[in-house]
Amino acid sequence: MSATIIDGKQVASEVRAEVATGVAAFVERHGRAPGLATILVGDDAASAVYVGGKQKACAEVGIQGFDHRLPGDATREQLVALIEQLNADERVSGILCQLPLPGHLDGVEMTNLIAAEKDVDGLTVGSAGRLALGLPGLRPCTPAGVIRLLDHAGAQLSGAEAVVIGRSNLFGKPMAQLLLQRNATVTIAHSRTRDLEAVAARADVLIAAVGRAEMVRGRWIKPGATVIDVGINRLAEPPAGRRSSLVGDVCFDEAFPVAGAITPVPGGVGPMTIAQLLANTLQAAELQAG
Amino acid sequence: MSATIIDGKQVASEVRAEVATGVAAFVERHGRAPGLATILVGDDAASAVYVGGKQKACAEVGIQGFDHRLPGDATREQLVALIEQLNADERVSGILCQLPLPGHLDGVEMTNLIAAEKDVDGLTVGSAGRLALGLPGLRPCTPAGVIRLLDHAGAQLSGAEAVVIGRSNLFGKPMAQLLLQRNATVTIAHSRTRDLEAVAARADVLIAAVGRAEMVRGRWIKPGATVIDVGINRLAEPPAGRRSSLVGDVCFDEAFPVAGAITPVPGGVGPMTIAQLLANTLQAAELQAG
């Protein structure tokens, strides 16, 4: 017995194809494309790569990209003015402020200036509240992408024991909410959890998002469980027998013989985030168009 | 061995005394008392009792009460106008719209018209989002009261396995968030949970909020656990040997010899809700006064 590998690249490309179809229909009805504005402050190399990837993905599905860049010493007033301008711009369906911001700017404050209906990252207070209360709204991209992967893998969520390791605002907490909405019995574990191995071993659905390379070992996994690895950690060199030096939070080689299904790193959860951002942008455009 | 009984009446009276002291200091500084506006639409007898209890509690600690009543056939426009008037009224620190509203009015919509800084019930999208993201804000009264009871009982929350049975917006979901902030490993169980007894039996801190009389049995409880019973169910007649026909969601007589500490019904969680409402009203007044 060994696990089915959940192919995130394939599922992400399905999502992108669905979005492209939806965008074409939107253009047909409204005479314009949905638009995604990205804001990058400063010249952090990794952030520039992320923003570039998002803009490229928009172009591929027909979403109009608005690529805004401010210098690293931009003032709070400049950034506020830009966000307010984008909030008011009807061509802009979604707004994404790439984090982290330079130290003199408050990422939480700036994110919360984004109009609720354009919050395609799902990270504002309004979006978090709508999720917590079970109201419709834009959901954070990575947890939404994980739900899509679980559905693709045929995971039974209702009544399942789901364990999320990690409690960030970006992933762990909204992930738990989405699993609860799907009627899983949800446990959130974290750095203070006493016996993490025992908690993980209860999980029918185990989701690791801790940012520690290969922390989740094979013996932590309930036989047959569905394992979702959200971590992306770069080792100094590739592990024996691998080409990539990227590894997840799960020790794949140990987990593979035990799990029922598992996402690889890379090629698992990673590709879903941008795909879901595109889906959120289309959803936002459709909601704004009524 | 038998459990320590957590005396909610005593803890609630401590909270009320603290609020009374805080209110006196507020009056000293600002020349006016904090104010709580309650809104009751229609003549539901139970709702009238609740609102009356809240107004009486305000008077006892020196909070100025504003007791607004609308007829059962009040229009949406009338209720909206009242909430907007109270939002703008500087004497009103907190606003509480008693639920449920008559069927032609949308309780979620109306609640969300309350200004974030006056949301002393902690039930708006903004308050739920602030709680989910770990930002400061007004927290729902009953879960906040339970945290106070747990602290009073000396329960160790950091690293503890906490299980919340029930996932309502009013209690279960915010309770889980508050426990997570205190570094517990938190599980939310509910009607779809497969083996509720086994899940409950893992809990160092077990919190039942399901609304089913005495559903949680003695064998569900880990020896020494702290048990918080949020249920209030009225039986046709008092159980054998009892004077009150009110029982909780936990079978007290079975739980008492097993648990380390337990809240009774009545006299456990119940008294905390109004006490915490008073504390929230004072907190709101202080925040608004800067």
Coordinates of C-alpha atoms in Angstrom, one line a residue:
Chain A
M1 CA 0.0 0.0 0.0
S2 CA 1.2 3.5 -0.7
A3 CA -0.6 6.8 -1.0
T4 CA -2.3 8.4 -4.0
I5 CA -0.4 11.6 -4.8
I6 CA -2.6 14.6 -5.0
D7 CA -1.5 16.5 -8.1
G8 CA -1.8 20.2 -7.3
K9 CA -0.5 21.3 -10.6
Q10 CA -3.3 19.4 -12.4
V11 CA -6.0 20.7 -10.1
A12 CA -4.7 24.2 -10.3
S13 CA -4.7 24.0 -14.1
E14 CA -8.4 22.8 -13.9
V15 CA -9.2 25.8 -11.7
R16 CA -7.4 28.2 -14.1
A17 CA -9.3 26.7 -17.1
E18 CA -12.6 27.2 -15.2
V19 CA -11.6 30.8 -14.5
A20 CA -10.6 31.5 -18.1
T21 CA -14.1 30.2 -19.2
G22 CA -15.8 32.4 -16.6
V23 CA -13.7 35.4 -17.6
A24 CA -14.7 35.0 -21.2
A25 CA -18.4 34.8 -20.2
F26 CA -17.9 37.9 -18.1
V27 CA -16.3 39.8 -21.0
E28 CA -19.2 38.7 -23.2
R29 CA -21.8 40.1 -20.7
H30 CA -20.0 43.2 -19.5
G31 CA -17.7 44.3 -22.3
R32 CA -14.7 44.4 -20.1
A33 CA -12.5 42.0 -18.2
P34 CA -12.3 41.5 -14.4
G35 CA -9.2 43.3 -13.1
L36 CA -6.7 42.5 -10.4
A37 CA -4.5 45.3 -8.9
T38 CA -1.3 44.3 -7.1
I39 CA 0.6 46.6 -4.9
L40 CA 4.3 46.1 -4.3
V41 CA 6.2 48.5 -2.0
G42 CA 10.0 48.3 -2.1
D43 CA 12.2 45.9 -4.0
D44 CA 12.2 42.7 -1.9
A45 CA 13.3 40.1 -4.5
A46 CA 10.9 37.3 -3.3
S47 CA 7.9 39.7 -3.2
A48 CA 8.7 40.9 -6.7
V49 CA 8.7 37.3 -7.9
Y50 CA 5.4 36.5 -6.2
V51 CA 3.8 39.7 -7.7
G52 CA 5.2 38.9 -11.1
G53 CA 3.8 35.4 -11.0
K54 CA 0.3 36.7 -10.1
Q55 CA 0.3 39.3 -12.9
K56 CA 1.4 36.6 -15.4
A57 CA -1.3 34.2 -14.2
C58 CA -3.9 37.0 -14.6
A59 CA -2.8 37.6 -18.2
E60 CA -3.1 33.9 -19.0
V61 CA -6.8 33.7 -18.0
G62 CA -7.8 37.1 -19.4
I63 CA -7.9 39.0 -16.2
Q64 CA -6.6 42.6 -16.6
G65 CA -3.6 43.2 -14.4
F66 CA -2.8 46.6 -12.8
D67 CA 0.8 46.4 -11.5
H68 CA 1.4 49.2 -9.0
R69 CA 4.8 49.7 -7.5
L70 CA 5.9 52.2 -4.9
P71 CA 9.4 52.9 -3.7
G72 CA 10.6 51.3 -0.4
D73 CA 10.4 54.7 1.3
A74 CA 6.8 55.4 0.2
T75 CA 4.9 57.2 2.9
R76 CA 1.8 55.9 4.6
E77 CA -0.2 58.7 2.9
Q78 CA 1.0 57.6 -0.6
L79 CA -0.1 54.0 0.0
V80 CA -3.4 55.0 1.5
A81 CA -4.1 57.2 -1.5
L82 CA -3.3 54.4 -3.9
I83 CA -5.6 51.9 -2.1
E84 CA -8.4 54.4 -2.0
Q85 CA -7.9 55.2 -5.7
L86 CA -8.1 51.4 -6.5
N87 CA -11.1 51.0 -4.2
A88 CA -12.9 53.6 -6.3
D89 CA -11.7 52.3 -9.7
E90 CA -14.5 50.3 -11.4
R91 CA -12.0 48.4 -13.6
V92 CA -10.4 47.0 -10.5
S93 CA -12.3 43.9 -9.2
G94 CA -9.7 42.8 -6.7
I95 CA -6.8 44.4 -4.8
L96 CA -3.8 42.6 -3.3
C97 CA -1.3 44.4 -1.2
Q98 CA 1.8 42.2 -1.2
L99 CA 3.1 41.5 2.3
P100 CA 5.4 42.0 4.1
L101 CA 5.5 45.8 3.8
P102 CA 8.6 47.8 4.7
G103 CA 8.9 48.3 8.5
H104 CA 7.5 51.8 8.7
L105 CA 4.2 50.7 7.2
D106 CA 1.6 48.6 9.1
G107 CA 0.5 45.6 7.0
V108 CA -2.6 44.9 9.0
E109 CA -3.8 48.6 8.8
M110 CA -3.1 48.8 5.1
T111 CA -4.8 45.5 4.3
N112 CA -7.9 46.6 6.1
L113 CA -8.2 49.7 3.9
I114 CA -9.1 47.4 1.0
A115 CA -12.8 47.5 0.3
A116 CA -14.5 44.3 1.5
E117 CA -15.8 43.4 -2.0
K118 CA -12.3 43.7 -3.5
D119 CA -10.5 41.8 -0.8
V120 CA -9.4 38.9 -3.0
D121 CA -6.8 37.7 -0.4
G122 CA -9.6 37.3 2.1
L123 CA -7.4 38.8 4.9
T124 CA -9.3 41.8 6.1
V125 CA -11.2 42.0 9.3
G126 CA -14.5 42.0 7.3
S127 CA -13.6 38.9 5.4
A128 CA -12.4 37.1 8.5
G129 CA -15.6 38.0 10.3
R130 CA -17.8 36.8 7.4
L131 CA -15.9 33.5 7.4
A132 CA -16.2 33.1 11.1
L133 CA -19.9 33.8 11.0
G134 CA -20.5 31.5 8.0
L135 CA -21.6 34.4 5.8
P136 CA -20.8 34.5 2.1
G137 CA -17.6 36.3 1.3
L138 CA -14.1 36.1 -0.3
R139 CA -12.0 33.3 1.4
P140 CA -8.2 33.3 1.9
C141 CA -6.6 31.7 -1.2
T142 CA -4.5 28.9 0.2
P143 CA -7.1 27.4 2.6
A144 CA -9.7 27.6 -0.2
G145 CA -7.3 25.9 -2.5
V146 CA -6.8 23.1 0.1
I147 CA -10.5 22.5 0.2
R148 CA -10.5 22.1 -3.6
L149 CA -7.6 19.6 -3.3
L150 CA -9.5 17.6 -0.7
D151 CA -12.6 17.5 -2.8
H152 CA -10.5 16.4 -5.8
A153 CA -9.0 13.6 -3.7
G154 CA -12.4 12.5 -2.7
A155 CA -11.7 13.1 1.0
Q156 CA -14.8 12.6 3.2
L157 CA -14.9 15.7 5.3
S158 CA -18.2 15.5 7.1
G159 CA -17.7 13.7 10.4
A160 CA -14.0 13.3 9.8
E161 CA -11.4 14.1 12.4
A162 CA -9.4 17.0 10.8
V163 CA -6.2 18.3 12.5
V164 CA -4.6 21.5 11.4
I165 CA -1.1 22.1 12.7
G166 CA -0.4 25.8 12.7
R167 CA -2.7 28.7 13.7
S168 CA -1.7 31.7 11.5
N169 CA -4.2 34.3 10.3
L170 CA -3.1 33.6 6.8
F171 CA -3.7 29.9 6.8
G172 CA -4.4 27.8 9.9
K173 CA -7.3 29.7 11.4
P174 CA -9.2 30.2 8.2
M175 CA -8.5 26.5 7.2
A176 CA -10.1 25.4 10.5
Q177 CA -13.2 27.5 9.7
L178 CA -13.5 26.0 6.2
L179 CA -13.2 22.5 7.5
L180 CA -15.8 23.2 10.2
Q181 CA -18.2 24.5 7.6
R182 CA -17.8 21.1 5.8
N183 CA -18.8 19.4 9.1
A184 CA -15.4 18.0 10.1
T185 CA -14.5 17.7 13.7
V186 CA -11.6 20.2 13.7
T187 CA -8.6 20.4 16.0
I188 CA -6.1 23.2 15.8
A189 CA -2.7 22.2 17.1
H190 CA 0.3 24.5 17.3
S191 CA 3.7 25.0 19.0
R192 CA 2.2 24.8 22.5
T193 CA 0.4 21.5 21.8
R194 CA 1.7 19.0 24.4
D195 CA 1.8 15.7 22.4
L196 CA 1.7 16.8 18.8
E197 CA 2.4 13.4 17.5
A198 CA -0.6 11.9 19.3
V199 CA -2.9 14.7 18.2
A200 CA -1.7 14.3 14.5
A201 CA -2.2 10.5 14.7
R202 CA -5.9 11.0 15.4
A203 CA -6.4 12.8 12.0
D204 CA -8.4 11.4 9.1
V205 CA -7.3 14.6 7.4
L206 CA -4.0 16.0 8.5
I207 CA -2.9 19.5 7.4
A208 CA 0.6 20.7 8.2
A209 CA 1.5 24.4 8.0
V210 CA 4.3 25.0 10.5
G211 CA 7.3 26.0 8.3
R212 CA 9.6 23.3 9.8
A213 CA 11.2 21.0 7.2
E214 CA 9.9 17.4 7.5
M215 CA 8.7 17.8 11.1
V216 CA 5.8 15.5 10.6
R217 CA 7.1 11.9 10.6
G218 CA 5.6 8.7 9.2
R219 CA 4.6 7.5 12.7
W220 CA 2.5 10.7 13.2
I221 CA 0.2 9.6 10.4
K222 CA -2.9 7.5 10.8
P223 CA -2.9 4.7 8.2
G224 CA -5.0 5.8 5.2
A225 CA -5.2 9.5 6.2
T226 CA -5.3 12.3 3.7
V227 CA -2.2 14.4 4.3
I228 CA -1.9 18.0 3.0
D229 CA 1.5 19.6 3.3
V230 CA 1.4 23.4 3.2
G231 CA 5.0 23.9 4.1
I232 CA 7.7 25.0 1.6
N233 CA 11.2 24.8 3.1
R234 CA 14.4 25.1 1.2
L235 CA 17.2 22.8 2.3
A236 CA 20.9 23.5 1.7
E237 CA 20.9 20.7 -0.9
P238 CA 18.3 18.2 -2.2
P239 CA 17.6 15.2 0.0
A240 CA 19.1 11.9 -1.2
G241 CA 17.4 10.7 -4.4
R242 CA 15.6 14.0 -5.1
R243 CA 16.2 16.8 -7.6
S244 CA 14.5 19.6 -5.6
S245 CA 15.9 21.1 -2.5
L246 CA 12.4 22.2 -1.5
V247 CA 10.7 20.0 1.1
G248 CA 7.5 20.3 3.0
D249 CA 6.5 20.2 6.7
V250 CA 5.9 16.4 6.2
C251 CA 8.6 13.8 5.7
F252 CA 7.2 12.6 2.4
D253 CA 9.3 9.4 2.1
E254 CA 8.0 8.2 5.5
A255 CA 4.5 9.4 5.0
F256 CA 4.0 8.0 1.5
P257 CA 3.7 4.4 2.6
V258 CA 1.3 5.2 5.4
A259 CA -1.1 7.8 4.1
G260 CA -4.1 7.2 1.9
A261 CA -3.4 10.3 -0.2
I262 CA -0.8 13.0 0.1
T263 CA 0.3 16.3 -1.6
P264 CA 3.9 16.5 -2.8
V265 CA 6.2 19.5 -2.3
P266 CA 6.6 21.1 -4.7
G267 CA 3.6 20.6 -6.9
G268 CA 0.9 20.2 -4.2
V269 CA -0.6 23.1 -2.4
G270 CA 1.7 25.7 -3.9
P271 CA 0.1 26.0 -7.3
M272 CA -3.4 26.3 -5.7
T273 CA -2.8 29.7 -4.1
I274 CA -2.5 31.7 -7.3
A275 CA -5.3 29.6 -9.0
Q276 CA -7.6 30.5 -6.1
L277 CA -6.6 34.2 -6.3
L278 CA -7.8 34.2 -9.9
A279 CA -11.0 32.5 -8.9
N280 CA -11.6 35.0 -6.2
T281 CA -10.9 37.9 -8.6
L282 CA -13.6 36.5 -11.0
Q283 CA -16.0 36.0 -8.1
A284 CA -15.4 39.6 -6.9
A285 CA -16.0 40.9 -10.4
E286 CA -19.2 39.0 -10.7
L287 CA -20.5 40.2 -7.3
Q288 CA -19.6 43.8 -8.1
A289 CA -21.4 43.5 -11.4
G290 CA -24.5 42.2 -9.6
Chain B
M1 CA -12.6 12.4 45.1
S2 CA -15.2 14.7 43.8
A3 CA -15.1 17.9 41.8
T4 CA -14.7 21.5 43.0
I5 CA -17.8 23.4 42.1
I6 CA -17.1 26.6 40.2
D7 CA -19.4 29.2 41.7
G8 CA -20.6 31.4 38.8
K9 CA -22.7 33.5 41.1
Q10 CA -19.6 34.4 43.2
V11 CA -17.4 35.1 40.2
A12 CA -20.1 37.1 38.5
S13 CA -20.5 39.2 41.6
E14 CA -16.8 39.8 41.6
V15 CA -16.9 41.0 38.0
R16 CA -19.9 43.3 38.8
A17 CA -18.0 44.8 41.8
E18 CA -15.0 45.5 39.5
V19 CA -17.3 47.1 37.0
A20 CA -18.9 49.2 39.6
T21 CA -15.5 50.5 40.7
G22 CA -14.5 51.1 37.1
V23 CA -17.8 53.0 36.5
A24 CA -17.3 55.2 39.5
A25 CA -13.8 56.1 38.3
F26 CA -15.2 56.7 34.8
V27 CA -17.8 59.1 36.2
E28 CA -15.1 60.9 38.2
R29 CA -13.0 61.4 35.1
H30 CA -15.7 62.2 32.5
G31 CA -18.6 63.6 34.5
R32 CA -21.1 61.1 33.1
A33 CA -21.8 57.4 33.3
P34 CA -21.2 54.8 30.6
G35 CA -24.5 54.0 28.9
L36 CA -26.1 50.8 27.6
A37 CA -28.9 50.9 25.1
T38 CA -31.1 47.8 24.7
I39 CA -33.5 47.4 21.9
L40 CA -36.5 45.0 22.2
V41 CA -38.8 44.6 19.2
G42 CA -42.2 43.0 20.0
D43 CA -43.5 41.4 23.2
D44 CA -41.8 38.0 23.4
A45 CA -42.0 37.3 27.1
A46 CA -38.6 35.6 27.5
S47 CA -36.8 38.4 25.6
A48 CA -38.6 41.0 27.8
V49 CA -37.3 39.2 30.9
Y50 CA -33.7 39.1 29.5
V51 CA -33.8 42.8 28.6
G52 CA -35.3 43.7 32.0
G53 CA -32.5 41.7 33.7
K54 CA -29.8 43.6 31.7
Q55 CA -31.3 47.0 32.5
K56 CA -31.5 46.1 36.2
A57 CA -27.9 45.0 36.2
C58 CA -26.8 48.2 34.6
A59 CA -28.6 50.3 37.3
E60 CA -26.9 48.2 40.0
V61 CA -23.3 49.1 38.8
G62 CA -24.1 52.7 37.9
I63 CA -24.3 52.3 34.1
Q64 CA -27.0 54.4 32.5
G65 CA -29.7 52.3 30.8
F66 CA -31.5 53.3 27.7
D67 CA -34.5 51.0 27.3
H68 CA -35.8 51.2 23.8
R69 CA -38.9 49.2 22.8
L70 CA -40.5 48.9 19.3
P71 CA -43.8 47.3 18.5
G72 CA -43.7 43.8 16.9
D73 CA -44.8 45.2 13.6
A74 CA -42.0 47.9 13.6
T75 CA -40.6 48.4 10.1
R76 CA -37.0 47.8 9.0
E77 CA -36.7 51.5 8.5
Q78 CA -37.8 52.3 12.0
L79 CA -35.2 49.9 13.5
V80 CA -32.5 51.1 11.2
A81 CA -33.2 54.7 12.2
L82 CA -33.1 53.8 15.9
I83 CA -29.8 52.0 15.6
E84 CA -28.3 54.9 13.7
Q85 CA -29.6 57.3 16.3
L86 CA -28.0 55.3 19.1
N87 CA -24.7 54.9 17.1
A88 CA -24.5 58.7 17.0
D89 CA -25.5 59.3 20.6
E90 CA -22.4 60.0 22.7
R91 CA -24.2 59.0 25.9
V92 CA -24.6 55.5 24.6
S93 CA -21.4 53.4 25.0
G94 CA -22.9 50.1 24.0
I95 CA -25.9 48.9 22.0
L96 CA -27.6 45.5 22.3
C97 CA -30.3 44.4 19.9
Q98 CA -32.2 41.6 21.6
L99 CA -32.5 38.5 19.4
P100 CA -34.5 36.9 18.0
L101 CA -36.3 39.7 16.1
P102 CA -39.8 39.2 14.6
G103 CA -39.6 37.2 11.3
H104 CA -39.9 40.2 9.0
L105 CA -36.6 41.6 10.3
D106 CA -33.1 40.2 9.6
G107 CA -31.3 39.8 12.9
V108 CA -27.8 39.4 11.3
E109 CA -28.4 42.5 9.1
M110 CA -29.6 44.6 12.0
T111 CA -26.9 43.5 14.4
N112 CA -24.3 44.5 11.8
L113 CA -25.6 48.1 11.8
I114 CA -24.3 48.5 15.3
A115 CA -21.1 50.6 15.3
A116 CA -18.1 48.3 15.9
E117 CA -17.0 50.3 19.0
K118 CA -20.5 49.9 20.6
D119 CA -20.9 46.2 19.8
V120 CA -21.0 45.0 23.4
D121 CA -22.5 41.7 22.4
G122 CA -19.4 41.1 20.2
L123 CA -21.6 39.6 17.5
T124 CA -21.0 41.8 14.4
V125 CA -18.9 40.8 11.5
G126 CA -16.3 43.4 12.6
S127 CA -16.0 41.9 16.1
A128 CA -15.9 38.3 14.9
G129 CA -13.2 39.3 12.4
R130 CA -11.1 41.1 15.1
L131 CA -11.4 38.0 17.3
A132 CA -10.4 35.7 14.5
L133 CA -7.4 37.8 13.6
G134 CA -6.3 38.2 17.3
L135 CA -6.9 42.0 17.2
P136 CA -8.2 43.8 20.3
G137 CA -12.0 44.2 20.3
L138 CA -15.2 43.5 22.2
R139 CA -15.7 39.7 22.7
P140 CA -19.0 37.8 22.9
C141 CA -20.2 37.8 26.5
T142 CA -20.7 34.2 27.3
P143 CA -17.4 32.9 26.0
A144 CA -15.6 35.7 27.7
G145 CA -17.4 34.8 30.9
V146 CA -16.3 31.2 30.6
I147 CA -12.6 32.3 30.3
R148 CA -13.1 34.2 33.5
L149 CA -14.5 31.1 35.2
L150 CA -11.7 29.0 33.9
D151 CA -9.1 31.4 35.3
H152 CA -11.0 31.6 38.6
A153 CA -10.9 27.8 38.8
G154 CA -7.1 27.8 38.1
A155 CA -7.4 25.8 34.9
Q156 CA -4.2 25.5 33.0
L157 CA -5.1 26.4 29.5
S158 CA -1.8 26.7 27.7
G159 CA -1.1 23.3 26.1
A160 CA -4.3 21.8 27.5
E161 CA -6.6 19.7 25.3
A162 CA -9.8 21.8 25.1
V163 CA -12.9 20.4 23.5
V164 CA -15.9 22.7 22.7
I165 CA -19.1 20.8 21.9
G166 CA -21.3 23.1 19.8
R167 CA -20.3 25.5 17.0
S168 CA -22.8 28.4 17.2
N169 CA -21.7 31.9 16.2
L170 CA -23.0 33.1 19.6
F171 CA -20.9 30.7 21.7
G172 CA -19.0 27.7 20.3
K173 CA -17.0 29.4 17.5
P174 CA -15.8 32.4 19.6
M175 CA -15.2 30.2 22.6
A176 CA -12.8 28.1 20.4
Q177 CA -11.0 31.3 19.3
L178 CA -10.6 32.5 22.9
L179 CA -9.2 29.1 24.0
L180 CA -6.8 29.2 21.1
Q181 CA -5.5 32.6 22.1
R182 CA -4.8 31.1 25.5
N183 CA -2.7 28.5 23.8
A184 CA -5.0 25.5 24.3
T185 CA -5.1 22.7 21.7
V186 CA -8.7 23.3 20.6
T187 CA -11.2 20.8 19.1
I188 CA -14.6 21.9 18.0
A189 CA -17.1 19.0 18.0
H190 CA -20.7 19.1 17.0
S191 CA -23.7 17.1 15.8
R192 CA -21.8 15.6 12.9
T193 CA -18.9 14.4 15.1
R194 CA -18.6 10.6 14.7
D195 CA -17.6 9.5 18.2
L196 CA -18.5 12.4 20.4
E197 CA -17.9 10.4 23.6
A198 CA -14.3 9.6 22.6
V199 CA -13.6 13.2 21.5
A200 CA -15.0 14.5 24.8
A201 CA -12.9 12.0 26.8
R202 CA -9.7 13.6 25.5
A203 CA -10.5 16.9 27.1
D204 CA -8.6 18.5 29.9
V205 CA -11.1 21.3 29.5
L206 CA -14.6 20.2 28.3
I207 CA -17.2 22.8 27.4
A208 CA -20.7 21.7 26.4
A209 CA -23.0 24.0 24.6
V210 CA -25.5 21.8 22.7
G211 CA -28.8 22.5 24.3
R212 CA -29.6 18.8 25.0
A213 CA -30.4 18.0 28.6
E214 CA -27.8 15.9 30.4
M215 CA -26.3 14.6 27.1
V216 CA -22.7 14.5 28.4
R217 CA -22.5 11.5 30.7
G218 CA -19.9 10.7 33.4
R219 CA -18.0 8.2 31.2
W220 CA -17.4 11.0 28.6
I221 CA -15.3 12.9 31.1
K222 CA -11.5 12.5 31.6
P223 CA -10.8 12.1 35.3
G224 CA -9.8 15.4 36.8
A225 CA -11.0 17.5 33.8
T226 CA -12.5 21.0 34.2
V227 CA -16.1 20.8 32.9
I228 CA -18.0 23.9 31.8
D229 CA -21.7 23.5 31.2
V230 CA -23.2 26.2 29.0
G231 CA -26.6 24.5 28.6
I232 CA -29.8 25.5 30.3
N233 CA -32.6 23.1 29.7
R234 CA -35.9 23.0 31.5
L235 CA -37.3 19.6 32.4
A236 CA -41.0 18.9 33.1
E237 CA -40.1 18.4 36.7
P238 CA -36.9 18.6 38.9
P239 CA -34.7 15.5 38.7
A240 CA -34.8 13.3 41.8
G241 CA -33.3 15.0 44.8
R242 CA -33.2 18.5 43.2
R243 CA -35.2 21.6 43.7
S244 CA -34.7 23.2 40.2
S245 CA -36.1 21.8 37.0
L246 CA -33.3 23.4 35.1
V247 CA -30.5 21.1 34.0
G248 CA -27.4 21.6 31.9
D249 CA -26.0 19.7 28.9
V250 CA -23.9 17.7 31.4
C251 CA -25.3 15.0 33.7
F252 CA -24.1 16.7 36.8
D253 CA -24.6 13.8 39.2
E254 CA -22.5 11.5 37.0
A255 CA -19.8 14.1 36.2
F256 CA -19.3 15.4 39.7
P257 CA -17.4 12.3 41.0
V258 CA -15.1 12.2 37.9
A259 CA -14.4 15.9 37.0
G260 CA -11.7 18.0 38.8
A261 CA -13.9 21.1 38.7
I262 CA -17.4 21.7 37.3
T263 CA -20.0 24.5 36.8
P264 CA -23.5 23.8 38.2
V265 CA -26.7 24.6 36.4
P266 CA -28.1 27.0 37.5
G267 CA -25.5 29.2 39.1
G268 CA -22.5 28.4 36.8
V269 CA -22.1 30.0 33.4
G270 CA -25.5 31.7 33.4
P271 CA -24.7 34.6 35.8
M272 CA -21.5 35.4 33.8
T273 CA -23.2 36.6 30.6
I274 CA -24.8 39.7 32.1
A275 CA -21.7 40.4 34.2
Q276 CA -19.5 40.3 31.1
L277 CA -22.0 42.5 29.2
L278 CA -21.5 45.1 31.9
A279 CA -17.7 44.7 31.7
N280 CA -17.9 45.1 27.9
T281 CA -20.0 48.3 28.3
L282 CA -17.4 49.8 30.6
Q283 CA -14.6 48.8 28.2
A284 CA -16.5 50.3 25.2
A285 CA -17.0 53.6 27.2
E286 CA -13.3 53.8 28.1
L287 CA -12.2 53.1 24.5
Q288 CA -14.6 55.8 23.1
A289 CA -13.4 58.3 25.7
G290 CA -9.8 57.6 24.6

